[in-house]
Amino acid sequence: MGTLHFPMEEEAINEEEEFQGVTKTCKQLLLSLPRLTGWRTPNLYLFQQFWCQPIEIQAIIAAQTHFEAQDSDVVIATVPKSGTTCLKAHVFAIVNRRRFDINSKDHHLLSCNPHGLVPFLEYKVYANNQIQKLSNLASPRKGEVRDWVNLLSKEMVEILNKIMEEKLAGSGLDYSSSPK
């Protein structure tokens, strides 16, 4: 791994290259964060326990500031290389199961990358100083995934409850769902 630099250390940063496309406010924040020599950008900065590129930090702050969740939203939160692409494909298929016939040769998942169908908030939606008004978006923002308990039989809900109770045993957490 590269050399870790702390904010007080004096080492020249090529600001024009390093902070291209970054606002003045974000630049001030970056200068106060620990940094490490990067591999895709000159430096990575330790922000909220993750090493990030400057432009990513700005987009993350924009998403955290401007994204307003709705009850019907489905948000996928993953770490890199943990099966995000596959998970996005599954979520898209489930949320849109009534819009697209799974047997169709024209199904969106056969011609589009899941990352294009379910974009990253911090890499696409809020990237490049864009502030999106997402409240105007229609489905797939709204999906029925959160209402799974009413889509399953009573017996299936009981089986899932038993599995969850076993998994959470001894954790201090409890779980219970019942169909309406």
CSV table of N, CA and C in Angstrom, one decimal:
chain,number,residue,atom,x,y,z
A,1,MET,N,0.8,-1.2,0.0
A,1,MET,CA,0.0,0.0,0.0
A,1,MET,C,0.9,1.2,0.0
A,2,GLY,N,0.4,2.4,-0.5
A,2,GLY,CA,1.1,3.6,-0.6
A,2,GLY,C,1.4,4.3,0.8
A,3,THR,N,2.0,5.4,0.7
A,3,THR,CA,2.3,6.2,1.9
A,3,THR,C,1.1,6.9,2.4
A,4,LEU,N,0.8,6.9,3.7
A,4,LEU,CA,-0.3,7.6,4.3
A,4,LEU,C,0.1,9.0,4.7
A,5,HIS,N,-0.7,10.0,4.2
A,5,HIS,CA,-0.4,11.4,4.5
A,5,HIS,C,-1.5,11.9,5.3
A,6,PHE,N,-1.1,12.7,6.3
A,6,PHE,CA,-2.1,13.3,7.2
A,6,PHE,C,-2.2,14.8,6.8
A,7,PRO,N,-3.3,15.4,7.1
A,7,PRO,CA,-3.6,16.8,6.6
A,7,PRO,C,-2.5,17.8,7.0
A,8,MET,N,-1.8,17.7,8.1
A,8,MET,CA,-0.9,18.7,8.5
A,8,MET,C,0.5,18.6,7.8
A,9,GLU,N,0.7,17.4,7.2
A,9,GLU,CA,2.0,17.2,6.5
A,9,GLU,C,2.0,18.1,5.2
A,10,GLU,N,3.2,18.7,5.0
A,10,GLU,CA,3.4,19.5,3.9
A,10,GLU,C,3.9,18.7,2.7
A,11,GLU,N,3.1,18.4,1.7
A,11,GLU,CA,3.5,17.8,0.5
A,11,GLU,C,2.7,18.4,-0.6
A,12,ALA,N,3.3,18.8,-1.6
A,12,ALA,CA,2.6,19.4,-2.7
A,12,ALA,C,1.6,18.5,-3.4
A,13,ILE,N,0.4,19.1,-3.6
A,13,ILE,CA,-0.6,18.4,-4.3
A,13,ILE,C,-0.8,19.2,-5.6
A,14,ASN,N,-0.9,18.5,-6.7
A,14,ASN,CA,-1.2,19.2,-8.0
A,14,ASN,C,-2.7,19.4,-8.0
A,15,GLU,N,-3.1,20.6,-7.4
A,15,GLU,CA,-4.5,20.8,-7.2
A,15,GLU,C,-5.4,20.9,-8.5
A,16,GLU,N,-4.8,21.3,-9.6
A,16,GLU,CA,-5.6,21.4,-10.8
A,16,GLU,C,-6.0,20.0,-11.2
A,17,GLU,N,-5.0,19.0,-11.2
A,17,GLU,CA,-5.3,17.6,-11.5
A,17,GLU,C,-6.2,16.9,-10.4
A,18,GLU,N,-5.8,17.1,-9.2
A,18,GLU,CA,-6.4,16.4,-8.1
A,18,GLU,C,-7.9,16.8,-7.9
A,19,PHE,N,-8.2,18.1,-8.0
A,19,PHE,CA,-9.5,18.6,-7.6
A,19,PHE,C,-10.3,19.0,-8.9
A,20,GLN,N,-10.0,18.5,-10.0
A,20,GLN,CA,-10.8,18.8,-11.2
A,20,GLN,C,-12.3,18.4,-11.1
A,21,GLY,N,-13.2,19.4,-11.2
A,21,GLY,CA,-14.6,19.1,-11.1
A,21,GLY,C,-15.1,19.1,-9.7
A,22,VAL,N,-14.3,19.4,-8.7
A,22,VAL,CA,-14.7,19.4,-7.3
A,22,VAL,C,-15.0,20.8,-6.9
A,23,THR,N,-16.1,21.0,-6.1
A,23,THR,CA,-16.4,22.3,-5.6
A,23,THR,C,-15.4,22.8,-4.6
A,24,LYS,N,-15.5,24.1,-4.3
A,24,LYS,CA,-14.6,24.7,-3.3
A,24,LYS,C,-14.8,24.1,-1.9
A,25,THR,N,-16.1,24.0,-1.6
A,25,THR,CA,-16.4,23.4,-0.3
A,25,THR,C,-15.9,22.0,-0.1
A,26,CYS,N,-16.0,21.2,-1.2
A,26,CYS,CA,-15.5,19.8,-1.1
A,26,CYS,C,-14.0,19.8,-1.0
A,27,LYS,N,-13.4,20.7,-1.8
A,27,LYS,CA,-11.9,20.8,-1.8
A,27,LYS,C,-11.4,21.1,-0.3
A,28,GLN,N,-12.1,22.0,0.3
A,28,GLN,CA,-11.7,22.3,1.7
A,28,GLN,C,-11.8,21.1,2.6
A,29,LEU,N,-12.9,20.3,2.4
A,29,LEU,CA,-13.1,19.1,3.2
A,29,LEU,C,-11.9,18.1,2.9
A,30,LEU,N,-11.6,17.9,1.6
A,30,LEU,CA,-10.6,17.0,1.2
A,30,LEU,C,-9.2,17.3,1.8
A,31,LEU,N,-8.9,18.6,1.9
A,31,LEU,CA,-7.6,19.0,2.4
A,31,LEU,C,-7.5,18.7,3.9
A,32,SER,N,-8.7,18.5,4.6
A,32,SER,CA,-8.6,18.2,6.0
A,32,SER,C,-8.6,16.7,6.3
A,33,LEU,N,-8.7,15.8,5.3
A,33,LEU,CA,-8.8,14.4,5.4
A,33,LEU,C,-7.5,13.7,5.2
A,34,PRO,N,-7.2,12.6,5.9
A,34,PRO,CA,-6.0,11.8,5.6
A,34,PRO,C,-6.1,11.3,4.2
A,35,ARG,N,-4.9,11.3,3.5
A,35,ARG,CA,-4.9,10.8,2.2
A,35,ARG,C,-3.8,9.7,2.0
A,36,LEU,N,-4.0,9.0,0.9
A,36,LEU,CA,-3.1,7.9,0.6
A,36,LEU,C,-2.9,8.0,-0.9
A,37,THR,N,-1.7,7.7,-1.4
A,37,THR,CA,-1.4,7.7,-2.8
A,37,THR,C,-2.4,6.7,-3.5
A,38,GLY,N,-3.1,7.2,-4.5
A,38,GLY,CA,-4.1,6.4,-5.2
A,38,GLY,C,-3.5,5.7,-6.4
A,39,TRP,N,-4.4,4.9,-7.0
A,39,TRP,CA,-4.0,4.2,-8.2
A,39,TRP,C,-4.7,4.6,-9.5
A,40,ARG,N,-6.0,5.2,-9.3
A,40,ARG,CA,-6.7,5.7,-10.4
A,40,ARG,C,-6.6,7.2,-10.4
A,41,THR,N,-6.4,7.8,-9.3
A,41,THR,CA,-6.3,9.3,-9.1
A,41,THR,C,-5.0,9.5,-8.3
A,42,PRO,N,-4.5,10.7,-8.3
A,42,PRO,CA,-3.2,10.9,-7.5
A,42,PRO,C,-3.4,10.5,-6.0
A,43,ASN,N,-4.5,10.8,-5.4
A,43,ASN,CA,-4.7,10.4,-4.0
A,43,ASN,C,-6.1,9.9,-3.7
A,44,LEU,N,-6.2,9.1,-2.7
A,44,LEU,CA,-7.5,8.6,-2.1
A,44,LEU,C,-7.6,9.3,-0.8
A,45,TYR,N,-8.8,9.6,-0.4
A,45,TYR,CA,-9.0,10.3,0.9
A,45,TYR,C,-9.9,9.4,1.8
A,46,LEU,N,-9.6,9.4,3.1
A,46,LEU,CA,-10.4,8.6,4.0
A,46,LEU,C,-11.6,9.4,4.4
A,47,PHE,N,-12.8,8.9,3.9
A,47,PHE,CA,-14.0,9.6,4.1
A,47,PHE,C,-15.1,8.6,4.6
A,48,GLN,N,-15.6,8.8,5.8
A,48,GLN,CA,-16.6,7.9,6.4
A,48,GLN,C,-16.1,6.5,6.4
A,49,GLN,N,-14.9,6.3,6.8
A,49,GLN,CA,-14.3,5.0,6.9
A,49,GLN,C,-14.0,4.2,5.6
A,50,PHE,N,-14.0,5.0,4.4
A,50,PHE,CA,-13.7,4.4,3.2
A,50,PHE,C,-12.7,5.2,2.4
A,51,TRP,N,-11.8,4.6,1.7
A,51,TRP,CA,-10.9,5.4,0.8
A,51,TRP,C,-11.5,5.7,-0.5
A,52,CYS,N,-11.7,7.0,-0.8
A,52,CYS,CA,-12.4,7.4,-2.0
A,52,CYS,C,-11.7,8.4,-2.8
A,53,GLN,N,-12.0,8.5,-4.1
A,53,GLN,CA,-11.5,9.5,-4.9
A,53,GLN,C,-12.2,10.8,-4.7
A,54,PRO,N,-11.6,12.0,-4.9
A,54,PRO,CA,-12.2,13.3,-4.6
A,54,PRO,C,-13.6,13.4,-5.2
A,55,ILE,N,-13.8,13.1,-6.5
A,55,ILE,CA,-15.0,13.3,-7.2
A,55,ILE,C,-16.1,12.4,-6.6
A,56,GLU,N,-15.7,11.2,-6.1
A,56,GLU,CA,-16.7,10.3,-5.5
A,56,GLU,C,-17.2,10.9,-4.2
A,57,ILE,N,-16.3,11.5,-3.4
A,57,ILE,CA,-16.7,12.1,-2.1
A,57,ILE,C,-17.7,13.2,-2.3
A,58,GLN,N,-17.5,14.0,-3.4
A,58,GLN,CA,-18.4,15.1,-3.7
A,58,GLN,C,-19.8,14.5,-4.0
A,59,ALA,N,-19.8,13.4,-4.8
A,59,ALA,CA,-21.1,12.8,-5.2
A,59,ALA,C,-21.8,12.1,-4.0
A,60,ILE,N,-21.0,11.5,-3.1
A,60,ILE,CA,-21.5,10.9,-1.9
A,60,ILE,C,-22.2,11.9,-1.1
A,61,ILE,N,-21.5,13.1,-0.9
A,61,ILE,CA,-22.1,14.1,-0.1
A,61,ILE,C,-23.4,14.6,-0.7
A,62,ALA,N,-23.4,14.8,-2.0
A,62,ALA,CA,-24.6,15.2,-2.7
A,62,ALA,C,-25.8,14.2,-2.6
A,63,ALA,N,-25.5,12.9,-2.7
A,63,ALA,CA,-26.5,11.9,-2.5
A,63,ALA,C,-27.0,12.0,-1.0
A,64,GLN,N,-26.1,12.1,-0.1
A,64,GLN,CA,-26.6,12.1,1.3
A,64,GLN,C,-27.4,13.4,1.6
A,65,THR,N,-27.1,14.4,1.0
A,65,THR,CA,-27.7,15.7,1.2
A,65,THR,C,-29.1,15.8,0.5
A,66,HIS,N,-29.2,15.3,-0.7
A,66,HIS,CA,-30.4,15.6,-1.5
A,66,HIS,C,-31.3,14.4,-1.7
A,67,PHE,N,-30.8,13.2,-1.5
A,67,PHE,CA,-31.7,12.0,-1.7
A,67,PHE,C,-32.8,12.0,-0.6
A,68,GLU,N,-34.0,11.9,-1.0
A,68,GLU,CA,-35.1,11.8,0.0
A,68,GLU,C,-35.8,10.5,-0.3
A,69,ALA,N,-35.6,9.5,0.6
A,69,ALA,CA,-36.2,8.2,0.4
A,69,ALA,C,-37.7,8.3,0.6
A,70,GLN,N,-38.4,7.4,-0.2
A,70,GLN,CA,-39.8,7.2,-0.1
A,70,GLN,C,-40.1,5.8,0.4
A,71,ASP,N,-41.3,5.6,1.0
A,71,ASP,CA,-41.6,4.3,1.6
A,71,ASP,C,-41.5,3.2,0.5
A,72,SER,N,-41.8,3.5,-0.7
A,72,SER,CA,-41.8,2.5,-1.8
A,72,SER,C,-40.4,2.3,-2.4
A,73,ASP,N,-39.4,3.0,-2.0
A,73,ASP,CA,-38.0,2.8,-2.6
A,73,ASP,C,-37.4,1.5,-2.3
A,74,VAL,N,-36.6,1.0,-3.2
A,74,VAL,CA,-35.8,-0.1,-3.0
A,74,VAL,C,-34.4,0.4,-3.2
A,75,VAL,N,-33.6,0.4,-2.1
A,75,VAL,CA,-32.2,0.8,-2.1
A,75,VAL,C,-31.3,-0.4,-1.9
A,76,ILE,N,-30.4,-0.6,-2.8
A,76,ILE,CA,-29.4,-1.7,-2.6
A,76,ILE,C,-28.1,-1.1,-2.1
A,77,ALA,N,-27.7,-1.6,-0.9
A,77,ALA,CA,-26.5,-1.1,-0.3
A,77,ALA,C,-25.5,-2.3,-0.3
A,78,THR,N,-24.4,-2.2,-1.1
A,78,THR,CA,-23.4,-3.3,-1.1
A,78,THR,C,-22.0,-2.7,-1.1
A,79,VAL,N,-21.1,-3.5,-0.9
A,79,VAL,CA,-19.7,-3.1,-1.0
A,79,VAL,C,-19.2,-3.7,-2.3
A,80,PRO,N,-18.1,-3.1,-2.9
A,80,PRO,CA,-17.6,-3.6,-4.2
A,80,PRO,C,-17.3,-5.0,-4.2
A,81,LYS,N,-17.5,-5.7,-5.3
A,81,LYS,CA,-17.1,-7.1,-5.5
A,81,LYS,C,-17.9,-8.0,-4.6
A,82,SER,N,-19.1,-7.7,-4.3
A,82,SER,CA,-19.9,-8.6,-3.4
A,82,SER,C,-21.2,-9.1,-4.1
A,83,GLY,N,-21.2,-9.1,-5.4
A,83,GLY,CA,-22.3,-9.6,-6.1
A,83,GLY,C,-23.4,-8.5,-6.5
A,84,THR,N,-22.9,-7.3,-6.5
A,84,THR,CA,-23.8,-6.1,-6.8
A,84,THR,C,-24.6,-6.3,-8.1
A,85,THR,N,-23.8,-6.6,-9.2
A,85,THR,CA,-24.4,-6.7,-10.5
A,85,THR,C,-25.5,-7.8,-10.5
A,86,CYS,N,-25.3,-8.9,-9.9
A,86,CYS,CA,-26.3,-10.0,-9.9
A,86,CYS,C,-27.5,-9.5,-9.0
A,87,LEU,N,-27.2,-8.9,-7.9
A,87,LEU,CA,-28.3,-8.4,-7.0
A,87,LEU,C,-29.2,-7.4,-7.8
A,88,LYS,N,-28.5,-6.5,-8.5
A,88,LYS,CA,-29.3,-5.5,-9.2
A,88,LYS,C,-30.2,-6.1,-10.3
A,89,ALA,N,-29.7,-7.1,-11.0
A,89,ALA,CA,-30.5,-7.8,-12.0
A,89,ALA,C,-31.7,-8.5,-11.3
A,90,HIS,N,-31.5,-9.1,-10.2
A,90,HIS,CA,-32.6,-9.8,-9.5
A,90,HIS,C,-33.6,-8.7,-9.0
A,91,VAL,N,-33.2,-7.6,-8.4
A,91,VAL,CA,-34.1,-6.6,-8.0
A,91,VAL,C,-34.9,-6.0,-9.1
A,92,PHE,N,-34.2,-5.7,-10.2
A,92,PHE,CA,-34.9,-5.2,-11.4
A,92,PHE,C,-35.9,-6.1,-11.9
A,93,ALA,N,-35.6,-7.4,-12.0
A,93,ALA,CA,-36.5,-8.4,-12.5
A,93,ALA,C,-37.8,-8.5,-11.5
A,94,ILE,N,-37.5,-8.5,-10.2
A,94,ILE,CA,-38.7,-8.6,-9.3
A,94,ILE,C,-39.5,-7.4,-9.3
A,95,VAL,N,-38.9,-6.2,-9.3
A,95,VAL,CA,-39.7,-4.9,-9.2
A,95,VAL,C,-40.5,-4.7,-10.5
A,96,ASN,N,-40.0,-5.2,-11.6
A,96,ASN,CA,-40.6,-5.0,-12.9
A,96,ASN,C,-41.2,-6.3,-13.5
A,97,ARG,N,-41.5,-7.2,-12.7
A,97,ARG,CA,-42.1,-8.5,-13.2
A,97,ARG,C,-43.4,-8.4,-13.9
A,98,ARG,N,-44.2,-7.3,-13.6
A,98,ARG,CA,-45.4,-7.2,-14.3
A,98,ARG,C,-45.3,-6.3,-15.6
A,99,ARG,N,-44.2,-5.6,-15.7
A,99,ARG,CA,-43.9,-4.8,-16.9
A,99,ARG,C,-43.3,-5.5,-18.0
A,100,PHE,N,-42.4,-6.5,-17.7
A,100,PHE,CA,-41.7,-7.2,-18.7
A,100,PHE,C,-41.9,-8.7,-18.5
A,101,ASP,N,-42.4,-9.4,-19.6
A,101,ASP,CA,-42.5,-10.8,-19.6
A,101,ASP,C,-41.2,-11.5,-19.4
A,102,ILE,N,-41.0,-12.3,-18.4
A,102,ILE,CA,-39.7,-13.0,-18.2
A,102,ILE,C,-39.3,-13.8,-19.4
A,103,ASN,N,-40.2,-14.3,-20.1
A,103,ASN,CA,-39.9,-15.2,-21.3
A,103,ASN,C,-39.7,-14.4,-22.6
A,104,SER,N,-39.8,-13.1,-22.5
A,104,SER,CA,-39.7,-12.3,-23.7
A,104,SER,C,-38.2,-12.2,-24.2
A,105,LYS,N,-38.0,-12.3,-25.5
A,105,LYS,CA,-36.7,-12.1,-26.1
A,105,LYS,C,-36.3,-10.7,-26.0
A,106,ASP,N,-37.2,-9.8,-25.7
A,106,ASP,CA,-36.9,-8.3,-25.6
A,106,ASP,C,-36.7,-7.9,-24.2
A,107,HIS,N,-36.6,-8.8,-23.2
A,107,HIS,CA,-36.5,-8.4,-21.8
A,107,HIS,C,-35.3,-7.5,-21.7
A,108,HIS,N,-35.4,-6.4,-20.9
A,108,HIS,CA,-34.3,-5.4,-20.7
A,108,HIS,C,-33.0,-6.1,-20.2
A,109,LEU,N,-33.1,-7.1,-19.4
A,109,LEU,CA,-31.9,-7.7,-18.8
A,109,LEU,C,-31.1,-8.5,-19.9
A,110,LEU,N,-31.7,-8.7,-21.0
A,110,LEU,CA,-31.0,-9.4,-22.1
A,110,LEU,C,-30.2,-8.4,-23.0
A,111,SER,N,-30.6,-7.2,-22.9
A,111,SER,CA,-29.9,-6.2,-23.7
A,111,SER,C,-29.2,-5.0,-22.9
A,112,CYS,N,-29.5,-4.9,-21.7
A,112,CYS,CA,-28.9,-3.8,-20.9
A,112,CYS,C,-28.1,-4.4,-19.7
A,113,ASN,N,-27.1,-3.7,-19.3
A,113,ASN,CA,-26.3,-4.0,-18.1
A,113,ASN,C,-27.2,-3.6,-16.9
A,114,PRO,N,-27.2,-4.4,-15.9
A,114,PRO,CA,-28.0,-4.1,-14.6
A,114,PRO,C,-27.6,-2.8,-14.0
A,115,HIS,N,-26.3,-2.4,-14.2
A,115,HIS,CA,-25.9,-1.1,-13.6
A,115,HIS,C,-26.5,0.1,-14.4
A,116,GLY,N,-26.9,-0.1,-15.6
A,116,GLY,CA,-27.7,0.9,-16.4
A,116,GLY,C,-29.1,1.0,-16.0
A,117,LEU,N,-29.7,-0.2,-15.6
A,117,LEU,CA,-31.1,-0.3,-15.2
A,117,LEU,C,-31.3,0.2,-13.8
A,118,VAL,N,-30.3,-0.1,-12.9
A,118,VAL,CA,-30.4,0.3,-11.5
A,118,VAL,C,-29.1,1.1,-11.2
A,119,PRO,N,-29.1,2.4,-11.5
A,119,PRO,CA,-27.8,3.2,-11.4
A,119,PRO,C,-27.4,3.4,-9.9
A,120,PHE,N,-26.1,3.5,-9.8
A,120,PHE,CA,-25.5,3.9,-8.5
A,120,PHE,C,-25.8,5.3,-8.2
A,121,LEU,N,-26.3,5.6,-7.0
A,121,LEU,CA,-26.6,7.0,-6.6
A,121,LEU,C,-25.3,7.8,-6.6
A,122,GLU,N,-24.2,7.3,-6.1
A,122,GLU,CA,-23.0,8.2,-6.0
A,122,GLU,C,-22.2,8.2,-7.2
A,123,TYR,N,-22.3,7.2,-8.1
A,123,TYR,CA,-21.5,7.2,-9.3
A,123,TYR,C,-22.3,7.7,-10.6
A,124,LYS,N,-23.6,7.7,-10.6
A,124,LYS,CA,-24.3,8.1,-11.8
A,124,LYS,C,-25.3,9.2,-11.5
A,125,VAL,N,-26.2,8.9,-10.5
A,125,VAL,CA,-27.3,9.9,-10.2
A,125,VAL,C,-26.8,11.2,-9.7
A,126,TYR,N,-25.8,11.2,-8.8
A,126,TYR,CA,-25.4,12.5,-8.2
A,126,TYR,C,-23.9,12.8,-8.7
A,127,ALA,N,-23.4,12.2,-9.7
A,127,ALA,CA,-22.1,12.4,-10.2
A,127,ALA,C,-22.0,13.7,-10.9
A,128,ASN,N,-20.8,14.3,-11.1
A,128,ASN,CA,-20.5,15.5,-11.9
A,128,ASN,C,-21.4,16.7,-11.5
A,129,ASN,N,-21.5,16.9,-10.2
A,129,ASN,CA,-22.2,18.1,-9.7
A,129,ASN,C,-23.7,18.1,-10.1
A,130,GLN,N,-24.3,17.0,-10.4
A,130,GLN,CA,-25.7,16.9,-10.7
A,130,GLN,C,-26.5,16.8,-9.5
A,131,ILE,N,-27.6,17.6,-9.3
A,131,ILE,CA,-28.5,17.5,-8.2
A,131,ILE,C,-29.8,17.1,-8.9
A,132,GLN,N,-30.2,15.8,-8.7
A,132,GLN,CA,-31.4,15.2,-9.3
A,132,GLN,C,-32.6,15.4,-8.4
A,133,LYS,N,-33.7,15.7,-9.1
A,133,LYS,CA,-35.0,15.7,-8.4
A,133,LYS,C,-35.7,14.3,-8.7
A,134,LEU,N,-35.5,13.4,-7.8
A,134,LEU,CA,-35.9,12.0,-8.0
A,134,LEU,C,-37.4,11.8,-7.7
A,135,SER,N,-38.0,12.8,-7.1
A,135,SER,CA,-39.4,12.6,-6.7
A,135,SER,C,-40.3,12.5,-7.9
A,136,ASN,N,-39.9,12.9,-9.1
A,136,ASN,CA,-40.7,12.8,-10.3
A,136,ASN,C,-40.6,11.5,-11.0
A,137,LEU,N,-39.7,10.6,-10.5
A,137,LEU,CA,-39.5,9.3,-11.2
A,137,LEU,C,-40.6,8.4,-10.9
A,138,ALA,N,-41.0,7.7,-11.9
A,138,ALA,CA,-42.0,6.6,-11.7
A,138,ALA,C,-41.3,5.3,-11.5
A,139,SER,N,-42.0,4.2,-11.5
A,139,SER,CA,-41.5,2.9,-11.3
A,139,SER,C,-40.3,2.7,-12.3
A,140,PRO,N,-39.2,2.1,-11.9
A,140,PRO,CA,-39.0,1.2,-10.8
A,140,PRO,C,-38.7,1.7,-9.5
A,141,ARG,N,-38.7,3.0,-9.3
A,141,ARG,CA,-38.5,3.6,-8.0
A,141,ARG,C,-39.5,3.0,-7.0
A,142,LYS,N,-40.7,2.8,-7.5
A,142,LYS,CA,-41.8,2.1,-6.7
A,142,LYS,C,-41.9,0.7,-7.1
A,143,GLY,N,-41.7,-0.2,-6.1
A,143,GLY,CA,-41.8,-1.6,-6.4
A,143,GLY,C,-42.6,-2.3,-5.3
A,144,GLU,N,-42.9,-3.6,-5.5
A,144,GLU,CA,-43.7,-4.3,-4.6
A,144,GLU,C,-42.8,-5.2,-3.7
A,145,VAL,N,-41.5,-5.1,-3.9
A,145,VAL,CA,-40.6,-6.0,-3.1
A,145,VAL,C,-40.8,-5.9,-1.6
A,146,ARG,N,-41.1,-4.7,-1.1
A,146,ARG,CA,-41.2,-4.5,0.3
A,146,ARG,C,-42.4,-5.1,0.9
A,147,ASP,N,-43.4,-5.5,0.0
A,147,ASP,CA,-44.7,-6.1,0.5
A,147,ASP,C,-44.7,-7.6,0.3
A,148,TRP,N,-43.5,-8.2,0.4
A,148,TRP,CA,-43.4,-9.7,0.2
A,148,TRP,C,-44.3,-10.5,1.0
A,149,VAL,N,-44.5,-10.1,2.2
A,149,VAL,CA,-45.3,-10.9,3.2
A,149,VAL,C,-46.7,-11.1,2.6
A,150,ASN,N,-47.3,-10.2,1.9
A,150,ASN,CA,-48.6,-10.3,1.3
A,150,ASN,C,-48.6,-11.0,0.0
A,151,LEU,N,-47.4,-11.3,-0.5
A,151,LEU,CA,-47.4,-12.1,-1.8
A,151,LEU,C,-47.2,-13.6,-1.6
A,152,LEU,N,-46.8,-14.0,-0.3
A,152,LEU,CA,-46.6,-15.4,0.0
A,152,LEU,C,-47.7,-16.0,0.7
A,153,SER,N,-47.8,-17.3,0.6
A,153,SER,CA,-48.8,-18.0,1.4
A,153,SER,C,-48.5,-17.9,2.9
A,154,LYS,N,-49.5,-18.2,3.7
A,154,LYS,CA,-49.4,-18.2,5.2
A,154,LYS,C,-48.3,-19.2,5.6
A,155,GLU,N,-48.3,-20.3,5.0
A,155,GLU,CA,-47.3,-21.3,5.3
A,155,GLU,C,-45.9,-20.9,5.0
A,156,MET,N,-45.7,-20.2,3.8
A,156,MET,CA,-44.4,-19.7,3.4
A,156,MET,C,-43.9,-18.6,4.4
A,157,VAL,N,-44.8,-17.8,4.8
A,157,VAL,CA,-44.4,-16.7,5.8
A,157,VAL,C,-44.0,-17.4,7.1
A,158,GLU,N,-44.7,-18.4,7.6
A,158,GLU,CA,-44.3,-19.1,8.8
A,158,GLU,C,-42.9,-19.8,8.7
A,159,ILE,N,-42.6,-20.4,7.5
A,159,ILE,CA,-41.3,-21.0,7.3
A,159,ILE,C,-40.2,-19.9,7.3
A,160,LEU,N,-40.5,-18.7,6.7
A,160,LEU,CA,-39.5,-17.7,6.7
A,160,LEU,C,-39.3,-17.1,8.1
A,161,ASN,N,-40.4,-17.0,8.8
A,161,ASN,CA,-40.3,-16.5,10.2
A,161,ASN,C,-39.4,-17.4,11.0
A,162,LYS,N,-39.6,-18.7,10.9
A,162,LYS,CA,-38.8,-19.7,11.6
A,162,LYS,C,-37.4,-19.6,11.2
A,163,ILE,N,-37.1,-19.5,10.0
A,163,ILE,CA,-35.7,-19.3,9.5
A,163,ILE,C,-35.0,-18.1,10.1
A,164,MET,N,-35.8,-17.0,10.1
A,164,MET,CA,-35.2,-15.7,10.6
A,164,MET,C,-35.0,-15.8,12.1
A,165,GLU,N,-36.0,-16.4,12.8
A,165,GLU,CA,-35.8,-16.5,14.3
A,165,GLU,C,-34.6,-17.4,14.6
A,166,GLU,N,-34.3,-18.4,13.8
A,166,GLU,CA,-33.1,-19.3,14.1
A,166,GLU,C,-31.9,-18.5,13.8
A,167,LYS,N,-31.9,-17.7,12.7
A,167,LYS,CA,-30.7,-16.9,12.4
A,167,LYS,C,-30.4,-15.8,13.4
A,168,LEU,N,-31.4,-15.3,14.0
A,168,LEU,CA,-31.3,-14.1,14.9
A,168,LEU,C,-31.2,-14.6,16.4
A,169,ALA,N,-31.3,-15.9,16.6
A,169,ALA,CA,-31.2,-16.4,18.0
A,169,ALA,C,-30.0,-16.0,18.7
A,170,GLY,N,-30.1,-15.4,19.9
A,170,GLY,CA,-29.0,-15.0,20.7
A,170,GLY,C,-28.5,-13.6,20.3
A,171,SER,N,-29.0,-13.0,19.3
A,171,SER,CA,-28.5,-11.7,18.9
A,171,SER,C,-29.2,-10.5,19.6
A,172,GLY,N,-30.3,-10.8,20.3
A,172,GLY,CA,-31.0,-9.7,21.0
A,172,GLY,C,-32.0,-9.1,20.1
A,173,LEU,N,-32.0,-9.5,18.8
A,173,LEU,CA,-33.0,-9.0,17.8
A,173,LEU,C,-34.2,-10.0,17.7
A,174,ASP,N,-35.3,-9.5,17.4
A,174,ASP,CA,-36.4,-10.4,17.1
A,174,ASP,C,-37.1,-10.0,15.7
A,175,TYR,N,-37.8,-11.0,15.2
A,175,TYR,CA,-38.3,-10.8,13.8
A,175,TYR,C,-39.7,-11.5,13.8
A,176,SER,N,-40.6,-10.8,13.2
A,176,SER,CA,-41.9,-11.4,13.0
A,176,SER,C,-42.7,-10.8,11.9
A,177,SER,N,-43.3,-11.5,11.0
A,177,SER,CA,-44.1,-11.1,9.9
A,177,SER,C,-45.3,-11.9,9.9
A,178,SER,N,-46.4,-11.3,9.5
A,178,SER,CA,-47.6,-12.1,9.3
A,178,SER,C,-48.4,-11.5,8.1
A,179,PRO,N,-49.0,-12.4,7.3
A,179,PRO,CA,-49.8,-11.8,6.2
A,179,PRO,C,-51.0,-11.2,6.6
A,180,LYS,N,-51.5,-10.2,5.8
A,180,LYS,CA,-52.7,-9.5,6.2
A,180,LYS,C,-53.9,-10.4,6.0
